[in-house]
Backbone as numpy.savetxt, mean C-alpha at the origin, in Angstrom:
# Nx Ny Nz CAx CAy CAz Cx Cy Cz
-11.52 11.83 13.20 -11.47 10.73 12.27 -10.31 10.94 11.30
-9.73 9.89 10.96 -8.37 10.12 10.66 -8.82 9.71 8.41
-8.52 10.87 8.13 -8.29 10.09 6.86 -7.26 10.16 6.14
-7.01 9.02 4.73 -6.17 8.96 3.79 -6.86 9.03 2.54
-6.08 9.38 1.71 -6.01 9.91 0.32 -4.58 9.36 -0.25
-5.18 8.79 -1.42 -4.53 8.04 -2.18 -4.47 8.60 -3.40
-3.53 8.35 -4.32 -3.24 8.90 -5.97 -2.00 7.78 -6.22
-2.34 7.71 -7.87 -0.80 7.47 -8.48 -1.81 6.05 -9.09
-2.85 5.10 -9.07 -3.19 4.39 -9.68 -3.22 4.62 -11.37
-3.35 3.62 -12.01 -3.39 4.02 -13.35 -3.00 2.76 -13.90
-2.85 2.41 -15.53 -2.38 1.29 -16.24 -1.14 1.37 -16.34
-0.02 0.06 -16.62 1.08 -0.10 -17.27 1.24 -1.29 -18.13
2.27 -1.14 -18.66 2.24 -2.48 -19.39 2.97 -3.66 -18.55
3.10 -5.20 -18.29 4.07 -6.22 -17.66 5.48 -5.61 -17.31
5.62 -5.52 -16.68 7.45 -5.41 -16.73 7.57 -3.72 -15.95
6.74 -3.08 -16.13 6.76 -1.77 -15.84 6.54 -1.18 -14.65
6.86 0.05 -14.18 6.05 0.26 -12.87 5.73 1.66 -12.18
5.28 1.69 -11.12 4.57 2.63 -10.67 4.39 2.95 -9.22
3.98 3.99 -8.81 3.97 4.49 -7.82 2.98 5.16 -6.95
2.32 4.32 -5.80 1.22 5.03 -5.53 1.51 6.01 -3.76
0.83 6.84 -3.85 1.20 8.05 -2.38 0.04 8.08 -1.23
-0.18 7.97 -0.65 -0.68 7.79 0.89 -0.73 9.17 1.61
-1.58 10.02 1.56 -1.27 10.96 2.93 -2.62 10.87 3.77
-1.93 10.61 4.83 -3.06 10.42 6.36 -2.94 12.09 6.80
-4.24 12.48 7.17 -4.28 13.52 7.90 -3.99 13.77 8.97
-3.41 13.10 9.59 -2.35 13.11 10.99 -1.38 11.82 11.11
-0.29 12.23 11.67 0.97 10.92 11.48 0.53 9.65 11.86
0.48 8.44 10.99 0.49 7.57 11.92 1.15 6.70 11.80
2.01 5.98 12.92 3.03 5.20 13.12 2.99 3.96 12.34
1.78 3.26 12.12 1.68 2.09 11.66 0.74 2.06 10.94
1.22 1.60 9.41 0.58 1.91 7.87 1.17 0.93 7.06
0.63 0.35 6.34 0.26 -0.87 5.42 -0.30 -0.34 3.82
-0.34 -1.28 2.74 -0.73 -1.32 1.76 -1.31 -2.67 1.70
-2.38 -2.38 1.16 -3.64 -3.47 0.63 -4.32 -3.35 -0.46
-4.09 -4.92 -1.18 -4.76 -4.94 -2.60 -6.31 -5.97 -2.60
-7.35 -5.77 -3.75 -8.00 -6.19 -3.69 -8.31 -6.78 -5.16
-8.32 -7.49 -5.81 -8.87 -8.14 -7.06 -10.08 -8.54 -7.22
-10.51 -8.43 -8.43 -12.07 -9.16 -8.45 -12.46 -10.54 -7.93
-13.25 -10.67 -6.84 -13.18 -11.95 -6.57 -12.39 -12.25 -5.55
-11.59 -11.38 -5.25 -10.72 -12.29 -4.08 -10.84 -11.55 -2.50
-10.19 -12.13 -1.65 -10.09 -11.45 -0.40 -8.97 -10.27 -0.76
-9.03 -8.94 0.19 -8.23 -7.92 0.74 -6.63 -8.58 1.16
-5.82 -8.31 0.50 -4.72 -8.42 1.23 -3.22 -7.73 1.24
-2.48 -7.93 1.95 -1.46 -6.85 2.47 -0.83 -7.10 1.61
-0.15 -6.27 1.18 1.48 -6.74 0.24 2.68 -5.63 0.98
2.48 -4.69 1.84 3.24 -4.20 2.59 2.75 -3.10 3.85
3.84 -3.49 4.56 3.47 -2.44 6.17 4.95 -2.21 6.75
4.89 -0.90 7.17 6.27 -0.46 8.08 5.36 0.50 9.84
6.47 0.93 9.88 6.17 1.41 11.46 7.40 2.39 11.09
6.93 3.67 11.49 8.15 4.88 12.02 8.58 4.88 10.51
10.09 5.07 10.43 10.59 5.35 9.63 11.58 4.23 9.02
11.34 3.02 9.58 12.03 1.92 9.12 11.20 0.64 10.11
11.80 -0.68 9.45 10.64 -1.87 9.36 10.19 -1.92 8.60
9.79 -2.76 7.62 9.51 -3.23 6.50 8.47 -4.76 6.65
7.51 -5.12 5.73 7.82 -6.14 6.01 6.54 -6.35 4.54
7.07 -7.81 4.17 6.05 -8.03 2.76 5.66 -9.39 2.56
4.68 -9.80 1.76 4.56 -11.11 1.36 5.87 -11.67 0.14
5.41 -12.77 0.07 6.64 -13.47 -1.04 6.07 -12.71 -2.43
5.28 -12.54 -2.67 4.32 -12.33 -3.50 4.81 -11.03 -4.34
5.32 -10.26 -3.53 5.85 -8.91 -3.90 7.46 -8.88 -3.09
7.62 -9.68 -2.46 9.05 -9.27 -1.99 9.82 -9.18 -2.98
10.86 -8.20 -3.20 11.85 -7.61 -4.13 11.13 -6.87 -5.42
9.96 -6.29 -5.09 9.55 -6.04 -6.30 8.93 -4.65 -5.81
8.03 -4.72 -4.56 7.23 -3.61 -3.66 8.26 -2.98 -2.83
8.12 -1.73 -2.97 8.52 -0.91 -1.56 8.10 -0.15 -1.19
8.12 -0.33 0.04 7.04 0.54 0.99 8.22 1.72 2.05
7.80 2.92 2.08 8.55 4.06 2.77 7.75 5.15 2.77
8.34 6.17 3.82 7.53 7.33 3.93 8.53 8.05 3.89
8.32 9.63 3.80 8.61 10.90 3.49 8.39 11.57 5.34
8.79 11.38 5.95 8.61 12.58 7.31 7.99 14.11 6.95
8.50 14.57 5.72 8.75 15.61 5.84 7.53 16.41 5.11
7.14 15.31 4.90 5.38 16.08 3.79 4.48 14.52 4.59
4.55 14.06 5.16 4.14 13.01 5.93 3.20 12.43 4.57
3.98 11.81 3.96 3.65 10.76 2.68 4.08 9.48 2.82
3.27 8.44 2.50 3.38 7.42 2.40 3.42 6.43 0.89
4.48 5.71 0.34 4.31 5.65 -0.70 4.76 4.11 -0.77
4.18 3.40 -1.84 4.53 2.05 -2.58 5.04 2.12 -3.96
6.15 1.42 -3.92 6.82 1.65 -5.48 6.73 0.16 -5.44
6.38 0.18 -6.90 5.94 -1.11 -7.40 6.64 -1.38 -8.86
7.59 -2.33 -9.05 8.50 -2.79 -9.79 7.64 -3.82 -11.00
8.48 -4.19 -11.74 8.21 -5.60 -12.45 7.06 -5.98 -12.25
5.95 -5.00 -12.66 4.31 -5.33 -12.29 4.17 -6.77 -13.40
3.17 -7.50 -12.73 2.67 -8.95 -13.73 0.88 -8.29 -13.75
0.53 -9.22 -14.40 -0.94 -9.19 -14.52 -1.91 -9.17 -12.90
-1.21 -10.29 -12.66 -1.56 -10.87 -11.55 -1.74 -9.82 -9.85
-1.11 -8.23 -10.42 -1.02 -7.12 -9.75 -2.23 -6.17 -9.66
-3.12 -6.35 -10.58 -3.96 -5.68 -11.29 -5.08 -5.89 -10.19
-5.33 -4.52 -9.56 -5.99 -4.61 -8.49 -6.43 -3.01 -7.47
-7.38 -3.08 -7.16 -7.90 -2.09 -5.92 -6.46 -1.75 -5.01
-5.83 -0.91 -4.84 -4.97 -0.72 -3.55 -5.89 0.45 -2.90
-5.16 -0.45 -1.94 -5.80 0.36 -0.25 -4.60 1.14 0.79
-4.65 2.02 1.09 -3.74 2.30 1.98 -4.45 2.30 3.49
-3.64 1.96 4.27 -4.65 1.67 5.90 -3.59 2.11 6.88
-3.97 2.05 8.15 -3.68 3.21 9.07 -4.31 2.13 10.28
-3.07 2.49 11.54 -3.83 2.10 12.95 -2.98 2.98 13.75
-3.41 3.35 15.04 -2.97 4.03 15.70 -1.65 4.37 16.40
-1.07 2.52 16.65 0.58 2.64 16.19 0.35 2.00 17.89
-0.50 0.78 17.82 -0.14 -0.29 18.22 0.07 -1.98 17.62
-0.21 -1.85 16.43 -0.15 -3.36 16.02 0.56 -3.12 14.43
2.12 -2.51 14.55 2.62 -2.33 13.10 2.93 -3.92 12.48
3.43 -3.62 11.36 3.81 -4.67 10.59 2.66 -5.95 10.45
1.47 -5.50 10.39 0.58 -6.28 10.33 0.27 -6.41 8.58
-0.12 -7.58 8.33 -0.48 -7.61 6.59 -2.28 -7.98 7.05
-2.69 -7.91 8.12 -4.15 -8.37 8.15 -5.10 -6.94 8.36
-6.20 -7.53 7.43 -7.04 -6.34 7.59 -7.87 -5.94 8.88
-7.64 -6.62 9.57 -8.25 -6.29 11.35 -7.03 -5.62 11.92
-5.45 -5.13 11.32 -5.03 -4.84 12.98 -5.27 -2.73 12.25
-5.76 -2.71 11.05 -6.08 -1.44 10.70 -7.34 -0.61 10.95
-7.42 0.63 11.14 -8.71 1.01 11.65 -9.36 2.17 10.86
-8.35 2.88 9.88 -8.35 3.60 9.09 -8.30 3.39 7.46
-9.08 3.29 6.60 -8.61 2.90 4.79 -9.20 4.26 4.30
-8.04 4.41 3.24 -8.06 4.99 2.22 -9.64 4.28 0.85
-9.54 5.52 0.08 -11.11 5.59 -0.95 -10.48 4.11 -1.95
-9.28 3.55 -2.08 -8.45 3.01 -2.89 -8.35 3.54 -4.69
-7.37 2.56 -5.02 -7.16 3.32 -6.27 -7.03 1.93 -6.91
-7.42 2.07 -8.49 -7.26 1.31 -9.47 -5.54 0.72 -9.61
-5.64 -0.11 -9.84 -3.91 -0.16 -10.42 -4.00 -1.51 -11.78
-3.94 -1.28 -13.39 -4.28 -2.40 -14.27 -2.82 -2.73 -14.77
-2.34 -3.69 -14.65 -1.20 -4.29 -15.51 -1.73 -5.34 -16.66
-1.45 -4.52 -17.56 -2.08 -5.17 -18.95 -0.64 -6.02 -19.83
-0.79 -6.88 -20.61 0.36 -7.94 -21.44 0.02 -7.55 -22.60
């Protein structure tokens, strides 16, 4: 059973930002980030495959980035120009490294415990 572990949640103020880390206990090719808010559905704001591919909603495009580390097999989201509207459960997720670049929560088979993330004004 494959797990992840997550860190780096915490508060900031609007405008500010932060960085959360991903390590899966064995490599896996295709890995995503997922947020959750009170009230709302699970959803992706980024996923890559390997060591390049990218891919994001409008929502966070130019603001999220998603990359890994090979070399300590870390997975990380840097998160820019946080709004309120950010303030949310992240999830890091995992599939076996047939269905990358997915933002839906079915093509993952693996989640992380998630972490807090509050952007306060």
């Amino acid at each position: 059973q494959v797990q992840l572990v997550e860190t780096g949640g915490g508060s900031v103020q609007v405008g500010g930002s932060l960085t959360l880390s991903c390590i899966p206990s064995e490599y896996m090719k295709c890995m995503a980030w997922f947020r959750q808010s009170r009230g709302k559905e699970r959803e992706g704001v980024a996923a890559l495959a390997g060591t390049s591919g990218t891919v994001y909603p409008n929502t966070v495009l130019d603001r999220f980035t998603i990359f890994r580390d090979n070399v300590t097999n870390t997975m990380y989201l840097r998160m820019n120009s946080l709004r309120p509207e950010d303030t949310a459960v992240y999830y890091c997720a995992a599939n076996s490294g047939s269905r990358c670049y997915s933002l839906r929560t079915t093509a993952y088979d693996y989640w992380g415990q998630g972490t807090q993330v509050t952007v306060s004004s």
